[in-house]
CSV table of C-alpha atoms and ligand atoms in Angstrom, one decimal:
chain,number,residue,atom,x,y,z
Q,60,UNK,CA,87.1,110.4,105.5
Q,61,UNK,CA,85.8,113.7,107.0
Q,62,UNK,CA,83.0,114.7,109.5
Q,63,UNK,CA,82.9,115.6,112.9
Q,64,UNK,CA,83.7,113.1,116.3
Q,65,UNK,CA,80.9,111.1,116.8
Q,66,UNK,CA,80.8,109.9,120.7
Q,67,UNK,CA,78.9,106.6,119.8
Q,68,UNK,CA,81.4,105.4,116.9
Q,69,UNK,CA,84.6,103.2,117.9
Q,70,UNK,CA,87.7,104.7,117.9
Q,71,UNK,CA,88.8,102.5,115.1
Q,72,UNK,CA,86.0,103.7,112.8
Q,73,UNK,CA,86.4,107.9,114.3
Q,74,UNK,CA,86.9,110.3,111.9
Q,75,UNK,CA,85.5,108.0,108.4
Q,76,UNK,CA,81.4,109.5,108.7
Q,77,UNK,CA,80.6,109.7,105.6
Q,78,UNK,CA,82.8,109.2,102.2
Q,79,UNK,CA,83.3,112.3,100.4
Q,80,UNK,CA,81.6,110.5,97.4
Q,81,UNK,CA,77.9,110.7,99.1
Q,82,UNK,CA,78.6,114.3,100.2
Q,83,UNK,CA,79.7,115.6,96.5
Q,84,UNK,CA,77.1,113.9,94.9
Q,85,UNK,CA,74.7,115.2,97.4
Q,86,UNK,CA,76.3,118.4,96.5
Q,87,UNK,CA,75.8,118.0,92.9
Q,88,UNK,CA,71.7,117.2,93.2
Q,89,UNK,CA,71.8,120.5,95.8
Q,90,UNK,CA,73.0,122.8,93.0
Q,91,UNK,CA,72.2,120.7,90.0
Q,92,UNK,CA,75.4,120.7,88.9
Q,93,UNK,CA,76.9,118.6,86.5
Q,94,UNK,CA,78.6,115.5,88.8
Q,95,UNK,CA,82.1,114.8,87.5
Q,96,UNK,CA,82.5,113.5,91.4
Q,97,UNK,CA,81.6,109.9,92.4
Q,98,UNK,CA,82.2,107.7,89.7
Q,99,UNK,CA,79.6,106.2,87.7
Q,100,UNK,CA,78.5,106.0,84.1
Q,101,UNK,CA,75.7,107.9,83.2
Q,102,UNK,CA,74.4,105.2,80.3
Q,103,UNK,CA,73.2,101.6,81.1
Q,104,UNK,CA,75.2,98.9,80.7
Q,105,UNK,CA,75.2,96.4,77.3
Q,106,UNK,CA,71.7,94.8,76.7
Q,107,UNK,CA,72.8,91.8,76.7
Q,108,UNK,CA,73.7,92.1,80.4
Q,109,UNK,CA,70.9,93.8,81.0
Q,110,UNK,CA,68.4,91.6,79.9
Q,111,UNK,CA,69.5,88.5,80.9
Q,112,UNK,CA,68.9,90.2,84.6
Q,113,UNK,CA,65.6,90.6,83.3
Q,114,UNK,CA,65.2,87.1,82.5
Q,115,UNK,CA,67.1,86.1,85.5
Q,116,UNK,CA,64.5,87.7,87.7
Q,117,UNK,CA,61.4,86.5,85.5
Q,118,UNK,CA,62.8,82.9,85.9
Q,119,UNK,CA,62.7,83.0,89.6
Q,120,UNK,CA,66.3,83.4,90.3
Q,121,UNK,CA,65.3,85.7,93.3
Q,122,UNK,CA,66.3,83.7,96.7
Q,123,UNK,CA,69.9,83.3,98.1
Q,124,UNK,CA,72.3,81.9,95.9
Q,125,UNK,CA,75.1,79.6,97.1
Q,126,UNK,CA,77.3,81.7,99.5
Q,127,UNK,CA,80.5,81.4,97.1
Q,128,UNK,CA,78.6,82.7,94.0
Q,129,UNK,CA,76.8,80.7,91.5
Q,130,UNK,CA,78.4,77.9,89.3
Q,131,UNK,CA,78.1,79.5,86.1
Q,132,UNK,CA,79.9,83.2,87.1
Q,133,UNK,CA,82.2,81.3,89.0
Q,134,UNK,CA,82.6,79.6,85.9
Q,135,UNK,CA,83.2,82.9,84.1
Q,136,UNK,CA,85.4,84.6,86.0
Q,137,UNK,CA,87.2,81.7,85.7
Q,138,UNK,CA,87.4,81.7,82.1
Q,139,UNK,CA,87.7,85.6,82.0
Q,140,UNK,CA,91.2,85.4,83.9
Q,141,UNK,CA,92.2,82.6,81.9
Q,142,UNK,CA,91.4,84.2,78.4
Q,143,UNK,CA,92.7,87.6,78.9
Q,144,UNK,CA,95.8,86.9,81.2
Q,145,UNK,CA,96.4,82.7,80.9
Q,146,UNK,CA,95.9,82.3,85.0
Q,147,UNK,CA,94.1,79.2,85.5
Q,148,UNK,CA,91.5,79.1,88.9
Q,149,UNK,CA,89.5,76.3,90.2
Q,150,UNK,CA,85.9,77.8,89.8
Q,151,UNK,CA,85.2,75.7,92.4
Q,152,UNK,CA,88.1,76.4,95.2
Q,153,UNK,CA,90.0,79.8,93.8
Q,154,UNK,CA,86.8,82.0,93.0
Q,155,UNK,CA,84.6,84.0,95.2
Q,156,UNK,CA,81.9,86.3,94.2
Q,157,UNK,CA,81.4,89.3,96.6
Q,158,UNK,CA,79.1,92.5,97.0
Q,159,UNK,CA,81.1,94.6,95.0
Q,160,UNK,CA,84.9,94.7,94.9
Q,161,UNK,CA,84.4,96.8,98.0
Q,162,UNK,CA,83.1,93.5,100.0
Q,163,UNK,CA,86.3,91.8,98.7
Q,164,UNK,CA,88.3,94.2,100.1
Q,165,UNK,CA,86.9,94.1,103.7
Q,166,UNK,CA,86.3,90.6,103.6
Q,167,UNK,CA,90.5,90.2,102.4
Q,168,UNK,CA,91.4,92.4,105.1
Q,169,UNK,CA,89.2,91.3,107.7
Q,170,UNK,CA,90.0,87.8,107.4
Q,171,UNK,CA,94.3,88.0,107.0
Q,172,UNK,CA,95.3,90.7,109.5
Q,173,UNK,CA,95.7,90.2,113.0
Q,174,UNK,CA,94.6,93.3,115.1
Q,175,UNK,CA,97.8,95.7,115.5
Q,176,UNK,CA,99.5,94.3,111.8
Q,177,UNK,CA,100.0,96.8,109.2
Q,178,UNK,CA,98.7,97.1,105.9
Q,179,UNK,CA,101.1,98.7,103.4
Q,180,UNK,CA,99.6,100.8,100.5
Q,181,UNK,CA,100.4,103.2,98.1
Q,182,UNK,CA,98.4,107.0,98.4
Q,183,UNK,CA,96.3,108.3,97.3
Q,184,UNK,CA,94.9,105.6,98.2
Q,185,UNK,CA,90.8,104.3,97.5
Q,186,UNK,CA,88.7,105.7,100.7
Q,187,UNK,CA,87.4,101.9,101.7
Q,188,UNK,CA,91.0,100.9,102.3
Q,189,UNK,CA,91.6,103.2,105.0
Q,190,UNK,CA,88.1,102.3,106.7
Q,191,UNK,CA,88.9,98.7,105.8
Q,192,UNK,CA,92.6,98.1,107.4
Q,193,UNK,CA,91.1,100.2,110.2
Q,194,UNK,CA,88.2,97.8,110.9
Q,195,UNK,CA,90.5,95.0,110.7
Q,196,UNK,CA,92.3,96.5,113.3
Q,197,UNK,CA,95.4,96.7,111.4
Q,198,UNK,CA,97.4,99.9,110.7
Q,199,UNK,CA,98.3,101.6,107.0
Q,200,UNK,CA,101.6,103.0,105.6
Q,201,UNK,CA,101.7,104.5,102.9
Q,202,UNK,CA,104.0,105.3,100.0
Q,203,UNK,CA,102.9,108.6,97.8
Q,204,UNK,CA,102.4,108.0,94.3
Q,205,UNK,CA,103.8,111.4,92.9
Q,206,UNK,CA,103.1,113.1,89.6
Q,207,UNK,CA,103.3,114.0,86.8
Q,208,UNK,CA,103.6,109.6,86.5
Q,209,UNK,CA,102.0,108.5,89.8
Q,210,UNK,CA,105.4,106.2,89.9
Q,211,UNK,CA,106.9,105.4,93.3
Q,212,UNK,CA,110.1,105.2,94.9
Q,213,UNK,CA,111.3,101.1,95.2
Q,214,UNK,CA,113.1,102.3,98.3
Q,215,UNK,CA,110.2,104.3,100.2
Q,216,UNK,CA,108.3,101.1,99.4
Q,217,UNK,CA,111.1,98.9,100.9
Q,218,UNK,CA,111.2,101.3,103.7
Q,219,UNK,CA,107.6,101.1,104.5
Q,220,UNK,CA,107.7,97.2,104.8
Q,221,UNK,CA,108.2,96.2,108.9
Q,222,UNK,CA,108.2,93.0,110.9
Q,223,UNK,CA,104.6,93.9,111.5
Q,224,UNK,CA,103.6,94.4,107.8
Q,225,UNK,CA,100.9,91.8,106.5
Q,226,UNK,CA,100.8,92.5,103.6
Q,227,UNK,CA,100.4,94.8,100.4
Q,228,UNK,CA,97.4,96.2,99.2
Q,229,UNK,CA,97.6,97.3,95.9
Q,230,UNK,CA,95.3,99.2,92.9
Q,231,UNK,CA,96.3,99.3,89.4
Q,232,UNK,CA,94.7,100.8,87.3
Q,233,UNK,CA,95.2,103.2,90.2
Q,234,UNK,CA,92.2,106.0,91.0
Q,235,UNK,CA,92.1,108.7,92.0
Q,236,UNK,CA,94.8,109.1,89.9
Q,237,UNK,CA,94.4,107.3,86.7
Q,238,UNK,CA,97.8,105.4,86.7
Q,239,UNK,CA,98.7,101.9,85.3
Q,240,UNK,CA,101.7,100.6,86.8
Q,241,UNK,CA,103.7,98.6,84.4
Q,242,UNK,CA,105.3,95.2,84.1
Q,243,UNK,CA,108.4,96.5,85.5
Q,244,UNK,CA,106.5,98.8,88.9
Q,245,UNK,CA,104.8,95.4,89.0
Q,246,UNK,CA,108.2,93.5,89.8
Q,247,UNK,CA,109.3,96.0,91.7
Q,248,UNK,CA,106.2,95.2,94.2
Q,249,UNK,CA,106.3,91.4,93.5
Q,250,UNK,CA,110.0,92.1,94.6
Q,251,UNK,CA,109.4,93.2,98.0
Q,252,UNK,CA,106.6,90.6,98.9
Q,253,UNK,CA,108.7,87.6,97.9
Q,254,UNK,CA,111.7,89.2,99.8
Q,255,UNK,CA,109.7,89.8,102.7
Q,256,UNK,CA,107.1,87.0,102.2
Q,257,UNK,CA,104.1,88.9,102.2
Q,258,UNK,CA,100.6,88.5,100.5
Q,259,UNK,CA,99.4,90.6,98.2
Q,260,UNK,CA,95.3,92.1,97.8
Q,261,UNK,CA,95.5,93.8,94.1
Q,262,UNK,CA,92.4,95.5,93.4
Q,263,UNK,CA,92.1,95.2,89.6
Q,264,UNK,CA,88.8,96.8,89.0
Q,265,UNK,CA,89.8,99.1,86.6
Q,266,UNK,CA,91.2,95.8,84.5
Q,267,UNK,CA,89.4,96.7,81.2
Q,268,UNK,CA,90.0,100.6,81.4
Q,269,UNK,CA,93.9,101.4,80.0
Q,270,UNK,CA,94.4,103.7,77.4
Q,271,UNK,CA,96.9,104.1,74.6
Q,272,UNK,CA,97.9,100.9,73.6
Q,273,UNK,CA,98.8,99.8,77.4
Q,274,UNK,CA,97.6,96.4,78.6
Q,275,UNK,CA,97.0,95.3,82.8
Q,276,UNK,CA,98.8,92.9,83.5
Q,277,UNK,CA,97.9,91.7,87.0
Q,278,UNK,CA,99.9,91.2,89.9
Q,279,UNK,CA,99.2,87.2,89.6
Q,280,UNK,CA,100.5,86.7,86.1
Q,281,UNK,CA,104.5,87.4,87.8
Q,282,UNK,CA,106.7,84.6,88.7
Q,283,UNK,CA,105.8,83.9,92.4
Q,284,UNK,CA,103.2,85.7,92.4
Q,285,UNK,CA,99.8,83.5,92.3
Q,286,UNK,CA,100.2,81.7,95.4
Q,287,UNK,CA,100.4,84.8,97.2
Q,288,UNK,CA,97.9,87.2,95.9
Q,289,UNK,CA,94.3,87.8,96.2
Q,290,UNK,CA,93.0,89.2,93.2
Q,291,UNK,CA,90.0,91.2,93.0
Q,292,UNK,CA,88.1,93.0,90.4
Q,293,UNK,CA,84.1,93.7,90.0
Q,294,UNK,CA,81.9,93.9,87.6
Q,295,UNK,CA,80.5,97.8,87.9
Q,296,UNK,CA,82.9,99.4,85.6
Q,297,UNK,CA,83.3,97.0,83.0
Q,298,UNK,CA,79.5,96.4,82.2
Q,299,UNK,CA,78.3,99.7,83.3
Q,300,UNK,CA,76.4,98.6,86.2
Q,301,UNK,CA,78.2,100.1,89.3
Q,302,UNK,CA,74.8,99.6,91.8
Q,303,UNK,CA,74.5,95.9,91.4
Q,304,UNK,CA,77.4,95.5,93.3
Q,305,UNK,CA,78.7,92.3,92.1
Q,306,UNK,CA,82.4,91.7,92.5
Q,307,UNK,CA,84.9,88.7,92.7
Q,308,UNK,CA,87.9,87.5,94.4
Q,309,UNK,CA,90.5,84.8,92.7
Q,310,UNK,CA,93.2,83.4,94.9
Q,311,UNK,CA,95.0,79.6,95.8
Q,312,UNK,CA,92.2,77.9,97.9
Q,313,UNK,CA,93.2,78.3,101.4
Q,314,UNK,CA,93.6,82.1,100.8
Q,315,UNK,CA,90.5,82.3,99.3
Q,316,UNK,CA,88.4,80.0,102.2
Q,317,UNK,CA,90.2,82.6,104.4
Q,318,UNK,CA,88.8,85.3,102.6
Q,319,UNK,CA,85.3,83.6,102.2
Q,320,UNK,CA,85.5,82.8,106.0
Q,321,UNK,CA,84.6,86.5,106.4
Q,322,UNK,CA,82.8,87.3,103.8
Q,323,UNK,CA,80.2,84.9,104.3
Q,324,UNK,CA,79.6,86.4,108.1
Q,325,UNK,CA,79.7,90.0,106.5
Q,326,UNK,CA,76.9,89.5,103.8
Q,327,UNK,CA,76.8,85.5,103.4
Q,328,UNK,CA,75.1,86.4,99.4
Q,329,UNK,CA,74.1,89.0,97.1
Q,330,UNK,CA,72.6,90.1,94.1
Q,331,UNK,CA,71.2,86.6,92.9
Q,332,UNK,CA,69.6,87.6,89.7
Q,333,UNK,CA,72.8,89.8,88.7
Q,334,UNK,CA,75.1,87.1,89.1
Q,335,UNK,CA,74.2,85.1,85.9
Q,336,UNK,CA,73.4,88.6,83.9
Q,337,UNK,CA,77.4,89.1,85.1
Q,338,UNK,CA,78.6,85.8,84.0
Q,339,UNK,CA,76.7,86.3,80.6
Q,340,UNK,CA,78.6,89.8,80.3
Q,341,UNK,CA,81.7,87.9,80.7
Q,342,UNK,CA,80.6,85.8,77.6
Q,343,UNK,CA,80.9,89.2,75.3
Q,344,UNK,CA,83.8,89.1,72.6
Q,345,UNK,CA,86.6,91.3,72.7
Q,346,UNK,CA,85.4,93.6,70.5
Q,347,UNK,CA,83.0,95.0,73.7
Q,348,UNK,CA,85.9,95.5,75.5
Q,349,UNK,CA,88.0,97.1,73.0
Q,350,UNK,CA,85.3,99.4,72.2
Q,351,UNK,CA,84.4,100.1,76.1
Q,352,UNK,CA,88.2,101.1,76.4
Q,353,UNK,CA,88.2,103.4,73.2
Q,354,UNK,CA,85.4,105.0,73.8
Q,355,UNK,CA,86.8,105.9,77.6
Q,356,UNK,CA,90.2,106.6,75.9
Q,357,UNK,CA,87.9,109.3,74.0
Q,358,UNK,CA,85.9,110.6,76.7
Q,359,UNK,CA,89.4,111.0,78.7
Q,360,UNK,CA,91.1,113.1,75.8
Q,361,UNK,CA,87.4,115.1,76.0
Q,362,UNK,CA,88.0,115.9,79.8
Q,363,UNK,CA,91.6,116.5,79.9
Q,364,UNK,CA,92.0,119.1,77.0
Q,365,UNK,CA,88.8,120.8,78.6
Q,366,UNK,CA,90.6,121.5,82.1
Q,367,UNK,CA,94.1,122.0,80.5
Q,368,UNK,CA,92.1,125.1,78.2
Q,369,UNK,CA,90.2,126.0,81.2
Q,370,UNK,CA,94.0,126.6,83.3
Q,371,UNK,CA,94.5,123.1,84.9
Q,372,UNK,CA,97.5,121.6,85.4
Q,373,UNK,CA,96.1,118.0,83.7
Q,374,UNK,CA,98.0,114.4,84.9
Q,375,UNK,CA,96.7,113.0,81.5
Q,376,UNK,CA,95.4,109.5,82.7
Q,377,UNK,CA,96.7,106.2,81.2
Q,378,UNK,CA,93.2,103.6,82.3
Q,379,UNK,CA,90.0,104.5,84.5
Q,380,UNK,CA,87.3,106.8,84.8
Q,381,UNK,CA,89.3,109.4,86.5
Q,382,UNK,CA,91.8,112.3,85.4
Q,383,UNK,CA,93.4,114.3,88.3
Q,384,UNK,CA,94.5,117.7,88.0
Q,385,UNK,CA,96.3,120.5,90.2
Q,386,UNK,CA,94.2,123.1,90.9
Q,387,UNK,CA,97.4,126.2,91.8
Q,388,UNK,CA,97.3,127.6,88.2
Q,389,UNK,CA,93.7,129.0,89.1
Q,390,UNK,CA,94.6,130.7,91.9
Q,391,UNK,CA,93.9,128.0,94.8
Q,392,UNK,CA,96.2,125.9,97.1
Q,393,UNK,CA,93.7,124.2,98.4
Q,394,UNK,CA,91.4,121.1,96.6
Q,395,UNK,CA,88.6,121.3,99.1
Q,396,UNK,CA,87.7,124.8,98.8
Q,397,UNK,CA,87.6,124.9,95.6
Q,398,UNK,CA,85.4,122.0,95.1
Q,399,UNK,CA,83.4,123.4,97.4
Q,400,UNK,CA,82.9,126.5,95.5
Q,401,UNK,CA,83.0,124.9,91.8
Q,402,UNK,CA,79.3,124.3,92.3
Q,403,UNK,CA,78.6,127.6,92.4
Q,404,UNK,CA,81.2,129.2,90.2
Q,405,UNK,CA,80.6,127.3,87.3
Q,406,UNK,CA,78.0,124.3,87.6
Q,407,UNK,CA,80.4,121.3,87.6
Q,408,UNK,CA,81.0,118.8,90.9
Q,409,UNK,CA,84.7,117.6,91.3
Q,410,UNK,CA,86.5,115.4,94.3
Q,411,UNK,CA,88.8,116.6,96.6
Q,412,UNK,CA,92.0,114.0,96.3
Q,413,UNK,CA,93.1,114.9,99.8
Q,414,UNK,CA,91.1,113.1,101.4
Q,415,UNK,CA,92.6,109.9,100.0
Q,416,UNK,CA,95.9,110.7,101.4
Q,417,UNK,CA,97.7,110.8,104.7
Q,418,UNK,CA,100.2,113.1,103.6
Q,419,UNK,CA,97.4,116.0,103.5
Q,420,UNK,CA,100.4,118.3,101.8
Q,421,UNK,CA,100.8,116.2,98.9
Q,422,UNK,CA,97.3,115.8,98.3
Q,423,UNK,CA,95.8,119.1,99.2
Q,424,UNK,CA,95.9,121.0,95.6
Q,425,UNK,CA,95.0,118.6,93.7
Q,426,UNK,CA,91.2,117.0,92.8
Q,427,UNK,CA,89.4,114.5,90.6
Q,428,UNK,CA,86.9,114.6,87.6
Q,429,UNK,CA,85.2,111.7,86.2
Q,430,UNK,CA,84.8,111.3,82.3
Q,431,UNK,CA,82.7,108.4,82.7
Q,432,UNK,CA,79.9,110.6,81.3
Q,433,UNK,CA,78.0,111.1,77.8
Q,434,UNK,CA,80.4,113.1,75.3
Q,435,UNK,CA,77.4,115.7,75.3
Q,436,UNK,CA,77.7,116.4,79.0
Q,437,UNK,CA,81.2,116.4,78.8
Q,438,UNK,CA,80.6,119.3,76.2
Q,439,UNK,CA,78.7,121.3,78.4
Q,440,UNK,CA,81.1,120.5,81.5
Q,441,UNK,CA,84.0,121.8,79.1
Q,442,UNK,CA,81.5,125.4,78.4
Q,443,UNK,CA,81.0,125.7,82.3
Q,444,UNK,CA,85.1,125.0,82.8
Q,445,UNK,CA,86.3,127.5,80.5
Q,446,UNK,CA,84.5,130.1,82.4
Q,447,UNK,CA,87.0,129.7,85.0
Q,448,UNK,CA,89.9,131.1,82.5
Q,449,UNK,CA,87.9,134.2,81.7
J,297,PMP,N1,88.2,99.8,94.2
J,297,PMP,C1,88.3,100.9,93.5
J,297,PMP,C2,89.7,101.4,93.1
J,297,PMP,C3,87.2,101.6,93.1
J,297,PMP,O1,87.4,102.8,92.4
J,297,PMP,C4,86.0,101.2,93.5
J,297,PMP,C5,84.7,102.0,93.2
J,297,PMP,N2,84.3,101.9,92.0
J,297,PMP,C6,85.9,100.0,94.2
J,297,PMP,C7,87.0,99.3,94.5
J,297,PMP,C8,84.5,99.4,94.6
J,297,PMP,O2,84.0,98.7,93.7
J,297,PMP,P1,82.5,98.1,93.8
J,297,PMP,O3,81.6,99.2,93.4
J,297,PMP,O4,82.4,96.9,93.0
J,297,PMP,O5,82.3,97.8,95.3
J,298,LIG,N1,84.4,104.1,93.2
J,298,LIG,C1,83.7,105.3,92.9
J,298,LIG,C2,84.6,106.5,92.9
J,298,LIG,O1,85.8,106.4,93.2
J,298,LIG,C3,82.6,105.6,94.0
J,298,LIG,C4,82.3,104.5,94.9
J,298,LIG,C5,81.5,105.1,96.1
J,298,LIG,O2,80.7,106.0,96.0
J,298,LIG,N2,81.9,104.7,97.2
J,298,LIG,O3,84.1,107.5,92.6
């Protein structure tokens, strides 16, 4: 969310240019820095996945598939929720498969709010919300997420709920900031949307990414709670594959032929030959998952002791790619000057988290790295870091 005024863009869409993702990886490739910014792995995803994308194109799967997703990753999806959390979904009427998780989002938002309805959401928040309740036409509240936990306040959140509220968008595992809400946050949510009848858009992406023993439990699994929520999670982050863009929505069937309503006038289909490769991912045993969560958990620990020795204060993450840490104890008060001069200083490209808040005071000294990288170039980030405590 940054840029100057553009005189040709709506005044819905002023002030979100370009996403401060492009500009610090941009940055990164200007300096050849390392880029602990936008997050994305820097190895390929299983072979398995891989080549049955391969095959998938070499068998002609190249022209639109059906607008909902084909059968066989609906079918997975399907079975994915039902063997990790025990929610059952008609493959046929309660899955949608989208461009991305990001599609899911705009479609879900697009097609439930009403122009002038709010949207309420917890900040930070993830940049395509904002731009997303603002294309609906809707309006976002937000209640701050505040360290060291990322916890919130049950009150602030029942504060922020109105007559005009739609309903609740929520991300856990959370990014920028790396937390997992637990069973009891979760009620605490599922609380409020039952009291004030509201539907809940959980973004879930980050479902196979939680550290320390923690599991996601998803917003559907609670008591009440799957008739009003519109699940969503993708497949970039869990098979390593964040530009084929295939994501998916699960929710009761006239949510989700709402949701599909717009989604098939945004994009109508995507990604035809990665749609089976995803459904054969989903196929993978446990173990893959297990390991891809381990070997995160490892890469975290990697990340977060170098920043701590470099002079960081570190929010040790609990699940995703991301660790965010205050950037005061080097000297600085404000997270977008020193990414901006990090390049230069040392080599290494991080995110500024303000601009995923509204409150720009909470957010302004703090900033994200990414550890979704190769433990060597973590190695040579930590080198580059320390130089900032000497
Ligand atoms: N939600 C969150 C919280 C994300 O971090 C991201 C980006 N990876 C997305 C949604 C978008 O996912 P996709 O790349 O599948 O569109
Ligand atoms: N989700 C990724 C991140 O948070 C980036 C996605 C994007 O570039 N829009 O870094």
């Amino acid at each position: 969310m940054s840029g100057p005024r553009n005189r040709y863009l709506n005044s819905r869409l002023q002030g979100f240019t370009s996403t401060i993702f492009a500009e610090m990886s941009a940055l990164a490739v200007r300096t050849g820095s390392i880029n602990l910014g936008q997050g994305f792995p820097d190895t390929d995803g299983s072979p398995e996945v891989l080549d049955a994308a391969i095959r998938a194109i070499r068998e002609g799967r190249n022209q639109y598939p059906p607008g909902p997703g084909v059968p066989e990753l609906r079918n997975a999806i399907a079975a994915h929720q039902h063997h990790w959390y025990g929610l059952t979904y008609d493959p046929d009427t309660e899955v949608l498969v989208t461009v991305g998780a990001t599609e899911a989002i705009a479609a879900a938002l697009l097609a439930l709010c009403e122009t002038g309805d709010e949207v309420v959401t917890f900040e930070p928040y993830y940049d395509s919300y904002a731009a997303g309740i603002a294309m609906a036409g809707a309006h976002r509240r937000t209640v701050t997420l505040r360290a060291p936990a990322y916890g919130f306040d049950p009150d602030e959140l029942r504060a922020a709920v109105t007559d005009r509220t739609r309903l609740l968008l929520v991300n856990s595992p959370h990014n920028p900031t790396g937390a997992v809400f637990d069973r009891e946050q979760l009620e605490q949510i599922a609380a409020v949307a039952i009291e004030r009848d509201l539907l809940v858009v959980t973004d879930e992406v980050y479902e196979h990414m939680t550290f320390d023993g923690r599991a996601h439990v998803p917003m559907a699994t609670l008591p009440g709670m799957r008739e009003r929520t519109v699940t969503i999670s993708s497949a970039g982050k869990t098979f390593s594959v964040t530009g084929w863009k295939i994501g998916w929505v699960c929710a009761p069937p006239d949510l989700l032929a709402a949701v599909r309503t717009a989604k098939q006038f945004l994009t109508f289909t995507g990604g035809a030959p990665f749609q089976p490769a995803i459904a054969a991912g989903l196929a993978l045993p446990e173990q893959f998952y297990l390991d891809l969560a381990a070997g995160l958990q490892d890469k975290r620990d990697q990340l977060c002791d170098a920043l701590s020795a470099a002079g960081f204060e570190v929010f040790r993450p609990a699940g995703t790619y991301f660790v965010t840490a205050d950037v005061r104890p080097l000297g600085y008060d404000d997270g977008v000057a020193f990414c901006r001069e990090l390049p230069e200083r040392c080599g290494v490209v991080a995110v500024p988290n303000v601009g995923f808040y509204d409150d720009q005071q909470a957010g302004a000294p703090l900033v994200r790295f990414a550890f979704c990288k190769r433990p060597e170039i973590l190695a040579e980030a930590a080198e580059r870091l320390l130089t900032l405590a000497r």
